[in-house]
PDB file of C-alpha atoms in Angstrom:
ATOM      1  CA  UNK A   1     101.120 156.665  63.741  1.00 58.00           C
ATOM      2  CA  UNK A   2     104.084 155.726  66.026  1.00 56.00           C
ATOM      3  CA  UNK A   3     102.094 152.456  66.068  1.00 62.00           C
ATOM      4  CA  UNK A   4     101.793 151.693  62.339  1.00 63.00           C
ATOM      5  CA  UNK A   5     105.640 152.367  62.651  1.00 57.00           C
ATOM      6  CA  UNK A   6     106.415 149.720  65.145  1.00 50.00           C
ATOM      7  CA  UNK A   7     104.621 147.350  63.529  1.00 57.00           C
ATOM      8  CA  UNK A   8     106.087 147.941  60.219  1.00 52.00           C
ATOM      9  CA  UNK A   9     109.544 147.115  62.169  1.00 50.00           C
ATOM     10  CA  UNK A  10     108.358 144.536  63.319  1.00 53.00           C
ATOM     11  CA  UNK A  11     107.706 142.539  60.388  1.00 56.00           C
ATOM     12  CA  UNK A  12     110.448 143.698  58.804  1.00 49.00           C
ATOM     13  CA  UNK A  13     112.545 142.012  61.372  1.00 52.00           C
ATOM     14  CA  UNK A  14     110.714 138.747  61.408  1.00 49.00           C
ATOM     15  CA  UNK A  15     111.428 138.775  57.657  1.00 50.00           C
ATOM     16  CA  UNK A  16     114.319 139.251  58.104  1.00 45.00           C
ATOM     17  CA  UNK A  17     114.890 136.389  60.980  1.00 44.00           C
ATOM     18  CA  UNK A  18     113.726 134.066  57.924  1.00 42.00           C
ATOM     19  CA  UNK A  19     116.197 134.990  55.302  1.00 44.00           C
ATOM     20  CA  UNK A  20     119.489 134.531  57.117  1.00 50.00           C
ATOM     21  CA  UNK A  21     121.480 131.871  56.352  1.00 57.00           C
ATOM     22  CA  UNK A  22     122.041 129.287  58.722  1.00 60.00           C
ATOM     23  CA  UNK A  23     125.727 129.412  59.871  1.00 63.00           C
ATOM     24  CA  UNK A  24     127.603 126.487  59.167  1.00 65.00           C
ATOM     25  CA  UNK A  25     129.683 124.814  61.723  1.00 72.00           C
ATOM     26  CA  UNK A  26     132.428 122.079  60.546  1.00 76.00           C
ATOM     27  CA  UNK A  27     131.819 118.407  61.847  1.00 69.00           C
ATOM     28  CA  UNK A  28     133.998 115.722  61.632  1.00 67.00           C
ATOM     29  CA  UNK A  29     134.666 114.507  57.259  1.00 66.00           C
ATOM     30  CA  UNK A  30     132.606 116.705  55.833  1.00 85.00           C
ATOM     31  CA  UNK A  31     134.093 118.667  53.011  1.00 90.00           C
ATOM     32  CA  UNK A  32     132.755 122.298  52.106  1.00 90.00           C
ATOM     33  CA  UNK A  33     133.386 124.641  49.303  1.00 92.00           C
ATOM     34  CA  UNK A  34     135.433 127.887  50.357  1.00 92.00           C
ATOM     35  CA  UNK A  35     132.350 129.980  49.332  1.00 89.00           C
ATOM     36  CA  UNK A  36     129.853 128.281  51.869  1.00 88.00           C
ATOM     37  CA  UNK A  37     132.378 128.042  54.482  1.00 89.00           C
ATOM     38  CA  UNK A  38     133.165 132.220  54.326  1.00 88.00           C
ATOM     39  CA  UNK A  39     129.405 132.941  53.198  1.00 85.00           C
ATOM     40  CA  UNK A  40     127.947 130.965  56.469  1.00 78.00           C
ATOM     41  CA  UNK A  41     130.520 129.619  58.601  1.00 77.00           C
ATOM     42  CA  UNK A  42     132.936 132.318  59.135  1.00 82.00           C
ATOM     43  CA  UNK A  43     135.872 130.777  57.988  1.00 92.00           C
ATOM     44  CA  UNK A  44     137.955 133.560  55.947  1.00 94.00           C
ATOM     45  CA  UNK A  45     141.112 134.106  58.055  1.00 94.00           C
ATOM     46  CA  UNK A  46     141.242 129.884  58.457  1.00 94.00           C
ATOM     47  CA  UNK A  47     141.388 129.171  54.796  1.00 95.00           C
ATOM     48  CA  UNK A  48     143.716 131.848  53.772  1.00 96.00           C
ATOM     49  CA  UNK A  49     146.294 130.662  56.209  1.00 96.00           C
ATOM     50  CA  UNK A  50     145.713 127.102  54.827  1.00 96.00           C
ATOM     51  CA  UNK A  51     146.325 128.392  51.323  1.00 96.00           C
ATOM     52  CA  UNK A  52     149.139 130.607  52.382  1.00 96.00           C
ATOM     53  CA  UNK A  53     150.411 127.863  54.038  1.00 95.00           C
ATOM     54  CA  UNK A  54     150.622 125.654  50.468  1.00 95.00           C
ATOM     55  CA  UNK A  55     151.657 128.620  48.487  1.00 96.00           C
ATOM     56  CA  UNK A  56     148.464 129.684  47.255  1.00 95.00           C
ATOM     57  CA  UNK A  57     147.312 133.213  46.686  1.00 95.00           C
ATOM     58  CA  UNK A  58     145.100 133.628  49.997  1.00 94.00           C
ATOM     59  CA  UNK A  59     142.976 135.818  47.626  1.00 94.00           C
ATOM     60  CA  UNK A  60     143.042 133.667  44.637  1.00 93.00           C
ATOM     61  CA  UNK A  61     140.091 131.672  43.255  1.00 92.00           C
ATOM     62  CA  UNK A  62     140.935 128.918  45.718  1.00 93.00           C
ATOM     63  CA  UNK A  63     139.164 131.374  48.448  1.00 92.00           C
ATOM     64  CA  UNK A  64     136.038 130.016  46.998  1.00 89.00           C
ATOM     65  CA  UNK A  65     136.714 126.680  44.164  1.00 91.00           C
ATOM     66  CA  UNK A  66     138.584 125.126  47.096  1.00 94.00           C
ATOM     67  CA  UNK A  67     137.339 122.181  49.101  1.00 93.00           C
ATOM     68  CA  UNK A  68     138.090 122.399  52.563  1.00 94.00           C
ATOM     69  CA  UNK A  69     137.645 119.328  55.635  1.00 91.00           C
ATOM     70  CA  UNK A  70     136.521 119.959  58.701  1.00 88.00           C
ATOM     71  CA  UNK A  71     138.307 117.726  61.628  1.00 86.00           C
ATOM     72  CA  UNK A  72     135.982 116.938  64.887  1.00 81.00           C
ATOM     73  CA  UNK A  73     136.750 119.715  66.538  1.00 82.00           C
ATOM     74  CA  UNK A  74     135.194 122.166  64.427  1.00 82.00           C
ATOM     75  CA  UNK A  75     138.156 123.509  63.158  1.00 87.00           C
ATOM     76  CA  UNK A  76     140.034 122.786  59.144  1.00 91.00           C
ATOM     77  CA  UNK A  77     142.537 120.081  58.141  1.00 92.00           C
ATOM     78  CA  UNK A  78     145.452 122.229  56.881  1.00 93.00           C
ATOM     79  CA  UNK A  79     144.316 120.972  53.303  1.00 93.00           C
ATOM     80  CA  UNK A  80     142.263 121.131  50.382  1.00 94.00           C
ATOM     81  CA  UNK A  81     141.371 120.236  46.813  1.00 93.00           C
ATOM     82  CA  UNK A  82     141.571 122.187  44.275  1.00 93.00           C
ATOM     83  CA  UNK A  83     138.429 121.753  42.529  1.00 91.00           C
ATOM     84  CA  UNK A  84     139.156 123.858  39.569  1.00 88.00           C
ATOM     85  CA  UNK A  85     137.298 127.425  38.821  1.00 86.00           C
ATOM     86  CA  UNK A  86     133.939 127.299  39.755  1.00 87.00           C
ATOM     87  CA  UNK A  87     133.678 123.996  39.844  1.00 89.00           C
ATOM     88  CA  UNK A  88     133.020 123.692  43.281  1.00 89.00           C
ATOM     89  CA  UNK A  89     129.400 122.908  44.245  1.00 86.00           C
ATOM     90  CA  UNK A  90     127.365 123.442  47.178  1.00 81.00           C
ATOM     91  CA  UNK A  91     125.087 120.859  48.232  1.00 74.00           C
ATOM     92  CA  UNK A  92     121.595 120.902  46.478  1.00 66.00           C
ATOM     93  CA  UNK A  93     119.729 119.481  48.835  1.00 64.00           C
ATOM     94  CA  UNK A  94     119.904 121.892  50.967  1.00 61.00           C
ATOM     95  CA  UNK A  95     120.837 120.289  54.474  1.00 63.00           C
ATOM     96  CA  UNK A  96     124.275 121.707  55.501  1.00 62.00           C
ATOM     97  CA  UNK A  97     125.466 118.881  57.543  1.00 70.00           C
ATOM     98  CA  UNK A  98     126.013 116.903  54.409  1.00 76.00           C
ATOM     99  CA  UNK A  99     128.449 119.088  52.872  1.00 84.00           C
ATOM    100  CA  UNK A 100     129.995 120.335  49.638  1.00 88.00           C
ATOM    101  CA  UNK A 101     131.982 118.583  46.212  1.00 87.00           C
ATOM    102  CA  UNK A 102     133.439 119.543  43.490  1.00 88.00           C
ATOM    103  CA  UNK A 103     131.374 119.035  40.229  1.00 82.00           C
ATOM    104  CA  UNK A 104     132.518 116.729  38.119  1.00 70.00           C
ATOM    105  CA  UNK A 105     133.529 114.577  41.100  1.00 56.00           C
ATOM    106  CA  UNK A 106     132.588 110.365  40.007  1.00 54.00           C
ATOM    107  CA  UNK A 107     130.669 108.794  43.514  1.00 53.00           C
ATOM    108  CA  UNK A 108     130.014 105.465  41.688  1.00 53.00           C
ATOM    109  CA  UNK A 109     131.215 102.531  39.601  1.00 53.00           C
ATOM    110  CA  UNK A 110     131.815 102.248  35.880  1.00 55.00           C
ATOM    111  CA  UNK A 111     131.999  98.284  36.650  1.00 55.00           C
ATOM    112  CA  UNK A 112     129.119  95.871  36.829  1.00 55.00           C
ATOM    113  CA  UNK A 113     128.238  94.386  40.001  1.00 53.00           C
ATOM    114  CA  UNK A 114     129.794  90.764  39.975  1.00 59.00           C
ATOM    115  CA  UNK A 115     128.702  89.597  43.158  1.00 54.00           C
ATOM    116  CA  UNK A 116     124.571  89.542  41.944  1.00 50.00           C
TER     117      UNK A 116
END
C-alpha cells in the first residue's frame, strides 16, 4: 500500500517537472511582453517601477500589453512600448531567447528590391 502511494508521488512529480515553464532570463535586445516576463521571469516589482516611473498605473494593462528590453546584464531598460491592449504577443515559436512583439508590428518592406 505505502508503496503504490510512493509511486503515485512519484509520477506525479515527474509530471509535474515537465509542465513548468521555463523561467525566462533577460539577455541583451531582446524585447518581452509584460505577461511572459511576470509569468516566467519574475519580473513584477521591475516593471511596475518602470511604469511608475513614466506615470503609468503600475497595475494598469501596461503590466502585461507592455514591451519591455532587457540590457546585458539581465536586468530592464527603464522603458517600454506601449503595444496597445492585448496586442502584445508572445513568441510562437516557442524558443524564449528570441523574445516577444507587439502584433501588428511591420518587420519588412512595402518597397521592391532595387538592387536585383
Amino acid at each position: 500500500m505505502v508503496k503504490t502511494i510512493f509511486s503515485a508521488l512519484a509520477i506525479l512529480a515527474a509530471i509535474a517537472s515537465l509542465t513548468t515553464a521555463t523561467p525566462i532570463k533577460c539577455n541583451n535586445a531582446t524585447e518581452y511582453c509584460g505577461a511572459t516576463l511576470i509569468d516566467r521571469g519574475g519580473y513584477l516589482v521591475d516593471i511596475r517601477t518602470i511604469l511608475k516611473n513614466h506615470g503609468e498605473d503600475p497595475d494598469g494593462p501596461l503590466l502585461k500589453d507592455g514591451l519591455f528590453c532587457c540590457k546585458e546584464d539581465g536586468k530592464l531598460e527603464n522603458g517600454f512600448t506601449n503595444c496597445g491592449e492585448n496586442k502584445c504577443r508572445g513568441n510562437e515559436r516557442h524558443y524564449p531567447e528570441t523574445g516577444d512583439d507587439c502584433h501588428g508590428q511591420w518587420h519588412g518592406s512595402i518597397l521592391p528590391d532595387i538592387d536585383k
